[in-house]
Coordinates of N, CA and C in Angstrom, one line a residue:
M1 N 37.7 25.2 87.8 CA 38.7 25.5 86.9 C 38.8 26.9 86.5
T2 N 39.9 27.6 86.7 CA 40.1 29.0 86.3 C 40.1 29.2 84.8
N3 N 39.8 30.4 84.3 CA 39.9 30.7 82.9 C 41.3 30.4 82.3
R4 N 42.3 30.7 83.1 CA 43.7 30.5 82.6 C 44.0 29.0 82.5
T5 N 43.5 28.2 83.5 CA 43.7 26.8 83.4 C 42.9 26.2 82.3
A6 N 41.7 26.7 82.1 CA 40.8 26.2 81.0 C 41.4 26.5 79.6
D7 N 42.0 27.7 79.5 CA 42.6 28.1 78.3 C 43.8 27.2 78.0
A8 N 44.6 26.9 79.0 CA 45.8 26.1 78.8 C 45.4 24.6 78.4
F9 N 44.3 24.2 78.9 CA 43.8 22.8 78.6 C 43.3 22.8 77.2
L10 N 42.6 23.8 76.8 CA 42.0 24.0 75.4 C 43.2 24.0 74.4
F11 N 44.2 24.8 74.7 CA 45.4 25.0 73.9 C 46.1 23.7 73.7
F12 N 46.3 23.0 74.8 CA 47.0 21.7 74.8 C 46.3 20.7 74.0
R13 N 45.0 20.7 74.2 CA 44.1 19.7 73.4 C 44.2 20.0 71.9
A14 N 44.2 21.3 71.5 CA 44.2 21.6 70.2 C 45.6 21.3 69.6
W15 N 46.7 21.5 70.3 CA 48.0 21.1 69.9 C 48.1 19.7 69.7
L16 N 47.6 18.8 70.6 CA 47.6 17.4 70.4 C 46.9 16.9 69.1
S17 N 45.9 17.6 68.7 CA 45.1 17.2 67.5 C 45.8 17.7 66.2
A18 N 46.5 18.9 66.3 CA 47.1 19.5 65.2 C 48.4 20.2 65.6
P19 N 49.5 19.5 65.9 CA 50.7 20.1 66.4 C 51.4 21.1 65.4
L20 N 51.1 20.9 64.1 CA 51.7 21.8 63.1 C 50.9 23.1 62.9
R21 N 49.7 23.0 63.3 CA 48.8 24.2 63.2 C 48.8 25.1 64.4
V22 N 49.0 24.5 65.6 CA 49.1 25.3 66.8 C 50.6 25.5 67.2
A23 N 51.0 26.7 67.4 CA 52.4 27.1 67.5 C 53.0 26.5 68.8
S24 N 52.3 26.3 69.8 CA 52.9 25.9 71.1 C 51.9 25.0 71.9
V25 N 52.5 24.3 72.9 CA 51.5 23.5 73.7 C 50.8 24.3 74.7
T26 N 51.2 25.6 74.9 CA 50.6 26.5 75.9 C 50.4 27.9 75.2
P27 N 49.4 28.6 75.7 CA 49.2 30.0 75.2 C 50.4 30.9 75.5
S28 N 50.6 31.9 74.7 CA 51.8 32.8 74.9 C 51.5 33.5 76.2
G29 N 52.7 33.9 76.9 CA 52.6 34.6 78.1 C 52.5 36.1 78.0
R30 N 52.4 36.7 79.2 CA 52.2 38.2 79.2 C 53.4 39.0 78.6
A31 N 54.6 38.5 78.9 CA 55.8 39.2 78.4 C 55.8 39.2 76.8
L32 N 55.5 38.1 76.2 CA 55.4 38.1 74.8 C 54.3 38.8 74.2
S33 N 53.1 38.8 74.9 CA 52.0 39.6 74.5 C 52.3 41.1 74.5
S34 N 53.0 41.5 75.5 CA 53.4 42.9 75.7 C 54.4 43.3 74.6
L35 N 55.4 42.4 74.3 CA 56.3 42.8 73.2 C 55.7 42.8 71.8
M36 N 54.7 41.9 71.6 CA 54.1 41.9 70.3 C 53.2 43.1 70.0
T37 N 52.7 43.7 71.1 CA 51.8 44.8 70.9 C 52.5 46.1 71.3
T38 N 53.7 46.2 71.5 CA 54.4 47.4 72.0 C 54.3 48.6 71.2
E39 N 54.2 48.4 69.8 CA 54.1 49.5 68.9 C 52.7 49.8 68.4
I40 N 51.7 49.2 69.1 CA 50.3 49.3 68.7 C 49.6 50.2 69.7
S41 N 48.7 51.0 69.3 CA 47.9 51.9 70.2 C 46.5 52.1 69.6
A42 N 45.8 52.9 70.2 CA 44.5 53.3 69.7 C 44.6 54.0 68.3
D43 N 45.7 54.6 68.1 CA 45.9 55.4 66.8 C 46.2 54.4 65.6
T44 N 46.4 53.1 65.9 CA 46.8 52.2 64.9 C 45.6 51.9 63.9
G45 N 44.4 52.1 64.4 CA 43.2 51.8 63.6 C 42.8 50.3 63.8
T46 N 42.3 49.8 62.7 CA 41.9 48.4 62.7 C 43.1 47.4 62.8
V47 N 43.0 46.4 63.6 CA 44.0 45.4 63.7 C 43.5 44.0 63.4
I48 N 44.1 43.3 62.4 CA 43.8 41.9 62.1 C 44.7 41.0 62.9
E49 N 44.1 40.1 63.6 CA 45.0 39.1 64.4 C 44.8 37.8 63.8
L50 N 45.9 37.2 63.4 CA 45.9 35.8 62.8 C 46.2 34.8 63.8
G51 N 45.4 33.8 64.0 CA 45.6 32.7 64.9 C 45.5 33.2 66.4
P52 N 44.5 33.8 66.8 CA 44.4 34.4 68.1 C 44.4 33.3 69.2
G53 N 43.9 32.1 68.9 CA 43.9 31.0 69.9 C 42.9 31.4 71.0
T54 N 43.4 31.5 72.2 CA 42.5 31.8 73.4 C 42.4 33.3 73.6
G55 N 43.1 34.1 72.8 CA 42.8 35.6 72.9 C 43.8 36.3 73.8
V56 N 45.0 35.7 74.0 CA 46.1 36.3 74.9 C 46.5 37.6 74.2
F57 N 46.9 37.6 73.0 CA 47.3 38.8 72.3 C 46.1 39.8 72.1
T58 N 44.9 39.3 72.0 CA 43.7 40.1 71.8 C 43.5 40.9 73.1
E59 N 43.7 40.3 74.2 CA 43.6 41.1 75.5 C 44.7 42.1 75.6
A60 N 45.9 41.8 75.1 CA 47.0 42.8 75.1 C 46.6 44.0 74.2
L61 N 46.0 43.7 73.0 CA 45.6 44.8 72.1 C 44.6 45.7 72.8
L62 N 43.7 45.1 73.4 CA 42.7 45.9 74.1 C 43.3 46.8 75.2
N63 N 44.3 46.2 75.9 CA 45.0 47.0 76.9 C 45.8 48.1 76.4
R64 N 46.2 48.0 75.1 CA 46.9 49.1 74.4 C 46.0 50.2 73.9
G65 N 44.7 50.0 74.0 CA 43.8 51.0 73.7 C 43.0 50.8 72.3
V66 N 43.3 49.6 71.7 CA 42.6 49.3 70.4 C 41.1 49.0 70.8
A67 N 40.2 49.6 70.1 CA 38.8 49.4 70.4 C 38.5 48.0 70.0
E68 N 37.6 47.3 70.8 CA 37.2 45.9 70.4 C 36.5 45.8 69.0
E69 N 35.8 46.8 68.7 CA 35.2 46.8 67.4 C 36.1 47.0 66.2
N70 N 37.4 47.4 66.5 CA 38.4 47.5 65.5 C 39.3 46.3 65.4
L71 N 38.8 45.2 66.0 CA 39.6 44.0 66.0 C 39.0 43.0 65.0
V72 N 39.8 42.4 64.1 CA 39.3 41.3 63.2 C 40.1 40.1 63.5
L73 N 39.5 39.1 64.1 CA 40.2 37.9 64.7 C 39.9 36.8 63.6
V74 N 41.1 36.4 63.0 CA 41.0 35.3 62.0 C 41.5 34.0 62.6
E75 N 40.7 33.1 62.8 CA 41.0 31.8 63.5 C 40.5 30.6 62.7
Y76 N 41.4 29.6 62.5 CA 41.1 28.5 61.7 C 40.4 27.4 62.6
G77 N 40.8 27.3 63.8 CA 40.2 26.2 64.8 C 38.8 26.6 65.2
S78 N 37.9 25.7 65.0 CA 36.5 26.0 65.5 C 36.4 26.1 67.0
E79 N 37.2 25.4 67.7 CA 37.2 25.4 69.2 C 37.6 26.8 69.7
F80 N 38.6 27.4 69.0 CA 39.0 28.7 69.4 C 38.1 29.7 68.9
A81 N 37.6 29.6 67.7 CA 36.8 30.7 67.1 C 35.5 30.9 67.9
S82 N 34.9 29.8 68.3 CA 33.7 29.9 69.2 C 34.0 30.6 70.5
Q83 N 35.1 30.3 71.1 CA 35.4 30.9 72.4 C 35.7 32.4 72.2
L84 N 36.4 32.8 71.1 CA 36.7 34.2 70.8 C 35.4 35.0 70.6
S85 N 34.5 34.4 69.9 CA 33.2 35.1 69.7 C 32.5 35.4 71.0
D86 N 32.6 34.5 71.9 CA 31.9 34.7 73.2 C 32.7 35.8 74.0
R87 N 34.0 35.7 74.0 CA 34.8 36.6 74.9 C 34.9 38.0 74.3
F88 N 34.9 38.1 73.0 CA 35.0 39.5 72.4 C 33.9 39.7 71.4
P89 N 32.7 39.9 71.9 CA 31.5 40.0 71.0 C 31.5 41.1 70.1
A90 N 32.2 42.3 70.4 CA 32.2 43.4 69.6 C 33.3 43.3 68.4
A91 N 34.2 42.4 68.6 CA 35.2 42.1 67.5 C 34.5 41.3 66.4
K92 N 35.2 41.3 65.3 CA 34.7 40.5 64.2 C 35.6 39.2 64.2
T93 N 35.0 38.1 64.5 CA 35.7 36.8 64.5 C 35.3 36.0 63.2
V94 N 36.3 35.6 62.4 CA 36.2 35.0 61.2 C 36.9 33.6 61.3
Q95 N 36.2 32.5 61.0 CA 36.8 31.2 61.0 C 37.2 30.9 59.6
M96 N 38.5 31.0 59.3 CA 39.1 30.7 58.0 C 40.5 30.4 58.0
D97 N 41.0 29.9 57.0 CA 42.4 29.7 56.8 C 43.1 31.0 56.4
A98 N 44.2 31.3 57.2 CA 44.8 32.6 56.9 C 45.4 32.8 55.5
A99 N 45.6 31.6 54.8 CA 46.1 31.6 53.5 C 45.1 32.2 52.5
Q100 N 43.8 32.3 52.9 CA 42.8 32.9 52.2 C 42.5 34.3 52.6
L101 N 43.5 35.0 53.2 CA 43.3 36.2 53.8 C 42.9 37.3 52.8
R102 N 43.3 37.2 51.6 CA 43.0 38.2 50.6 C 41.5 38.3 50.4
K103 N 40.8 37.2 50.6 CA 39.3 37.2 50.4 C 38.5 37.7 51.6
L104 N 39.3 38.0 52.7 CA 38.6 38.5 54.0 C 37.9 39.8 53.7
P105 N 36.6 39.8 54.0 CA 35.8 41.1 53.9 C 36.1 42.0 55.0
I106 N 36.6 43.2 54.8 CA 36.8 44.2 55.8 C 35.8 45.3 55.7
H107 N 35.0 45.4 56.8 CA 34.0 46.5 56.9 C 34.3 47.2 58.2
A108 N 35.4 48.0 58.2 CA 35.8 48.7 59.4 C 35.8 50.2 59.2
S109 N 35.6 50.9 60.3 CA 35.5 52.3 60.3 C 36.9 53.0 60.2
A110 N 38.0 52.2 60.5 CA 39.4 52.7 60.4 C 40.2 51.8 59.5
P111 N 41.2 52.4 58.8 CA 42.0 51.5 57.9 C 42.8 50.5 58.8
V112 N 43.2 49.4 58.2 CA 44.0 48.4 58.9 C 45.4 48.9 59.0
G113 N 45.8 49.1 60.3 CA 47.2 49.6 60.6 C 48.1 48.5 61.0
A114 N 47.7 47.4 61.4 CA 48.6 46.3 61.8 C 47.9 44.9 61.7
V115 N 48.8 44.0 61.4 CA 48.4 42.6 61.5 C 49.3 41.9 62.5
V116 N 48.7 41.2 63.5 CA 49.4 40.6 64.5 C 49.3 39.0 64.3
S117 N 50.4 38.4 64.1 CA 50.3 37.0 63.8 C 50.8 36.1 64.9
G118 N 50.0 35.1 65.3 CA 50.4 34.1 66.2 C 50.6 32.7 65.5
L119 N 50.7 32.8 64.2 CA 50.8 31.5 63.3 C 52.2 30.9 63.4
P120 N 52.3 29.6 63.3 CA 53.6 28.9 63.3 C 54.2 28.9 61.9
L121 N 54.7 30.0 61.4 CA 55.1 30.1 60.0 C 56.2 29.1 59.7
L122 N 57.1 28.8 60.6 CA 58.2 27.9 60.3 C 57.7 26.5 60.0
S123 N 56.5 26.1 60.4 CA 56.0 24.8 60.1 C 55.2 24.7 58.9
M124 N 55.1 25.9 58.2 CA 54.2 26.0 57.0 C 55.0 25.9 55.7
P125 N 54.4 25.4 54.6 CA 55.0 25.5 53.3 C 55.3 26.9 52.9
L126 N 56.3 27.1 52.1 CA 56.7 28.5 51.7 C 55.6 29.2 50.9
R127 N 54.9 28.5 50.1 CA 53.8 29.1 49.3 C 52.6 29.5 50.2
K128 N 52.4 28.8 51.3 CA 51.3 29.2 52.2 C 51.8 30.5 52.9
V129 N 53.0 30.6 53.3 CA 53.5 31.8 54.0 C 53.4 33.0 53.0
H130 N 53.8 32.7 51.7 CA 53.6 33.7 50.7 C 52.1 34.2 50.6
A131 N 51.2 33.3 50.6 CA 49.8 33.7 50.5 C 49.3 34.5 51.7
I132 N 49.8 34.1 52.9 CA 49.4 34.8 54.1 C 50.0 36.3 54.1
L133 N 51.2 36.4 53.7 CA 51.8 37.8 53.6 C 51.1 38.6 52.5
E134 N 50.9 38.0 51.4 CA 50.3 38.7 50.3 C 48.9 39.2 50.7
G135 N 48.1 38.3 51.4 CA 46.8 38.7 51.8 C 46.9 39.8 52.9
A136 N 47.8 39.6 53.8 CA 47.9 40.6 54.9 C 48.2 42.0 54.3
F137 N 49.1 42.1 53.4 CA 49.5 43.5 52.9 C 48.5 44.0 51.9
S138 N 47.6 43.1 51.4 CA 46.5 43.6 50.6 C 45.6 44.5 51.4
H139 N 45.5 44.2 52.7 CA 44.6 44.9 53.6 C 45.3 46.1 54.3
L140 N 46.6 46.0 54.5 CA 47.3 47.0 55.4 C 47.4 48.3 54.6
R141 N 47.1 49.4 55.3 CA 47.3 50.7 54.7 C 48.8 51.0 54.6
P142 N 49.2 52.0 53.8 CA 50.6 52.4 53.6 C 51.1 52.7 55.0
G143 N 52.3 52.2 55.3 CA 52.9 52.4 56.6 C 52.4 51.4 57.6
G144 N 51.5 50.5 57.3 CA 51.1 49.5 58.3 C 52.1 48.4 58.4
A145 N 52.0 47.6 59.5 CA 53.0 46.6 59.8 C 52.4 45.3 60.1
F146 N 53.2 44.2 59.8 CA 52.9 42.8 60.2 C 53.8 42.4 61.2
Y147 N 53.3 42.0 62.4 CA 54.1 41.5 63.5 C 54.0 40.0 63.7
Q148 N 55.2 39.4 63.8 CA 55.3 37.9 63.9 C 56.3 37.6 65.0
F149 N 56.0 36.6 65.8 CA 56.9 36.1 66.8 C 57.5 34.8 66.4
T150 N 58.6 34.4 66.9 CA 59.2 33.1 66.6 C 60.0 32.5 67.8
Y151 N 60.0 31.3 67.9 CA 60.8 30.6 68.9 C 62.3 30.3 68.4
G152 N 62.5 30.6 67.1 CA 63.8 30.3 66.4 C 64.7 31.4 66.6
P153 N 66.0 31.3 66.2 CA 67.0 32.3 66.3 C 67.0 33.4 65.3
R154 N 66.2 33.2 64.2 CA 66.2 34.2 63.1 C 64.7 34.5 62.7
C155 N 64.6 35.5 61.8 CA 63.3 35.8 61.3 C 62.6 34.6 60.7
P156 N 61.4 34.3 61.0 CA 60.8 33.0 60.4 C 60.4 33.1 59.0
I157 N 60.6 34.3 58.4 CA 60.2 34.5 56.9 C 61.5 34.5 56.2
A158 N 61.6 33.7 55.2 CA 62.9 33.5 54.4 C 63.2 34.9 53.7
R159 N 64.5 35.2 53.7 CA 64.9 36.4 53.0 C 64.5 36.5 51.6
P160 N 64.7 35.3 50.8 CA 64.2 35.4 49.4 C 62.7 35.7 49.2
L161 N 61.9 35.3 50.2 CA 60.5 35.6 50.1 C 60.2 37.1 50.5
L162 N 60.9 37.6 51.4 CA 60.8 39.0 51.7 C 61.2 39.8 50.5
D163 N 62.3 39.5 49.8 CA 62.8 40.2 48.7 C 61.7 40.1 47.6
R164 N 61.2 38.9 47.4 CA 60.2 38.8 46.3 C 59.0 39.7 46.5
L165 N 58.5 39.8 47.7 CA 57.4 40.6 48.1 C 57.7 42.1 48.3
G166 N 59.0 42.5 48.2 CA 59.3 43.9 48.5 C 59.2 44.3 49.9
L167 N 59.5 43.4 50.9 CA 59.3 43.6 52.3 C 60.6 43.6 53.0
K168 N 60.6 44.1 54.3 CA 61.8 44.0 55.1 C 61.4 43.7 56.5
A169 N 62.3 43.0 57.2 CA 62.0 42.5 58.6 C 62.9 43.3 59.5
T170 N 62.3 43.7 60.6 CA 63.1 44.5 61.7 C 62.9 43.7 63.0
Y171 N 64.0 43.5 63.6 CA 64.0 42.8 64.9 C 63.5 43.8 66.0
I172 N 62.4 43.4 66.7 CA 61.8 44.3 67.7 C 62.4 44.0 69.1
G173 N 62.6 42.7 69.4 CA 63.2 42.3 70.7 C 62.9 40.9 71.0
C174 N 63.4 40.4 72.2 CA 63.3 39.1 72.6 C 62.9 39.1 74.1
T175 N 62.0 38.1 74.5 CA 61.7 37.9 75.9 C 62.1 36.5 76.3
L176 N 62.9 36.5 77.4 CA 63.3 35.3 78.0 C 62.2 34.8 79.0
A177 N 61.3 35.7 79.3 CA 60.3 35.4 80.3 C 59.2 34.4 79.8
N178 N 59.1 34.4 78.4 CA 58.1 33.6 77.8 C 58.6 32.1 77.8
V179 N 57.7 31.1 77.9 CA 58.1 29.7 77.8 C 57.5 29.1 76.5
P180 N 58.4 28.8 75.5 CA 59.8 29.0 75.5 C 60.1 30.5 75.1
P181 N 61.4 30.9 75.3 CA 61.7 32.3 74.9 C 61.4 32.5 73.4
A182 N 61.0 33.8 73.2 CA 60.5 34.2 71.8 C 61.0 35.5 71.4
A183 N 61.2 35.7 70.1 CA 61.6 37.0 69.5 C 60.4 37.5 68.6
V184 N 60.4 38.8 68.5 CA 59.3 39.5 67.7 C 60.0 40.3 66.5
Y185 N 59.4 40.2 65.4 CA 59.8 40.9 64.2 C 58.7 41.7 63.6
R186 N 59.0 42.9 63.1 CA 58.1 43.8 62.4 C 58.4 43.6 60.9
I187 N 57.4 43.4 60.1 CA 57.5 43.3 58.6 C 56.8 44.5 58.0
N188 N 57.6 45.2 57.2 CA 57.0 46.4 56.5 C 57.3 46.3 55.0
R189 N 56.6 47.1 54.2 CA 56.9 47.3 52.8 C 58.2 48.1 52.7
R190 N 59.0 47.8 51.7 CA 60.2 48.6 51.5 C 60.1 49.3 50.1
R191 N 59.0 49.1 49.4 CA 58.8 49.8 48.1 C 57.4 50.4 48.2
T192 N 57.1 51.1 47.1 CA 55.8 51.7 47.1 C 54.7 50.7 46.9
R193 N 53.5 51.1 47.2 CA 52.4 50.2 47.0 C 52.2 49.7 45.6
R194 N 52.4 50.6 44.6 CA 52.3 50.2 43.2 C 53.4 49.2 42.8
S195 N 54.6 49.3 43.3 CA 55.7 48.4 43.1 C 55.4 47.1 43.7
F196 N 54.9 47.1 44.9 CA 54.5 45.9 45.7 C 53.5 45.1 44.9
E197 N 52.4 45.7 44.4 CA 51.4 45.0 43.7 C 51.8 44.5 42.4
R198 N 52.7 45.2 41.7 CA 53.3 44.8 40.4 C 54.0 43.5 40.6
T199 N 54.7 43.3 41.7 CA 55.4 42.1 42.0 C 54.5 40.9 41.9
H200 N 53.3 41.0 42.3 CA 52.3 39.9 42.4 C 51.8 39.4 41.1
Q201 N 52.2 40.1 40.0 CA 51.7 39.7 38.7 C 52.5 38.5 38.3
Y202 N 53.5 38.1 39.0 CA 54.4 37.0 38.6 C 54.4 35.9 39.6
P203 N 54.4 34.6 39.2 CA 54.4 33.6 40.2 C 55.7 33.5 41.0
L204 N 55.7 32.8 42.1 CA 56.8 32.7 43.0 C 57.8 31.7 42.5
F205 N 58.8 32.1 41.7 CA 59.8 31.2 41.2 C 61.1 31.4 41.9
N206 N 61.9 30.3 41.9 CA 63.3 30.4 42.4 C 63.5 30.8 43.7
V207 N 62.4 30.6 44.6 CA 62.6 30.9 46.0 C 63.0 29.7 46.7
Q208 N 64.1 29.7 47.4 CA 64.7 28.6 48.0 C 63.9 28.2 49.3
K209 N 64.0 27.0 49.8 CA 63.4 26.6 51.0 C 63.8 27.5 52.1
N210 N 62.9 27.7 53.1 CA 63.2 28.6 54.2 C 64.4 28.1 54.9
P211 N 65.6 28.9 54.9 CA 66.8 28.4 55.6 C 66.8 28.6 57.1
F212 N 65.7 29.2 57.6 CA 65.7 29.5 59.0 C 64.9 28.5 59.8

């Protein structure tokens, strides 16, 4: 059995056991991996990857010039986390729920310049998405970006939630070569760091259910 076939089998088995946690029945393809990492380079610094799965995006990040030791792989599934540790020994693999991201210990030589997310945000409760974004931006340096893909027609993060956190979403592009076709969005701060943190002093009220 080839590595690609083994990865597909592992991914499918994980999807069967937890379809809401695993974004797809198969790993993402090369076209989506390339689109997700198109703005990332060796100059980005440390990159946090959420839900790496079998490491398809991880490989793409390495191909973009990101040093393996500058990768922090946050994976909830034990089956994936174990494989990631073996495949990328110089990276820091952490088995944890991405909703606890704020508690993630970062001991990196370079600031966090990007978060790459393979998480199925559309299947998650709004408050969990809020916790993931809040945690991600607590680690991102000023000017850093959060990258998210979706199989849906719009940004998978609700506009009221973006407004609440002082963030903006920018459409990067779409690839029809992926199965299924997918789009990628970049999420950035649209206010100063101080303003962004002040927003978090208040609970998330009056945010409507994700319309997307």
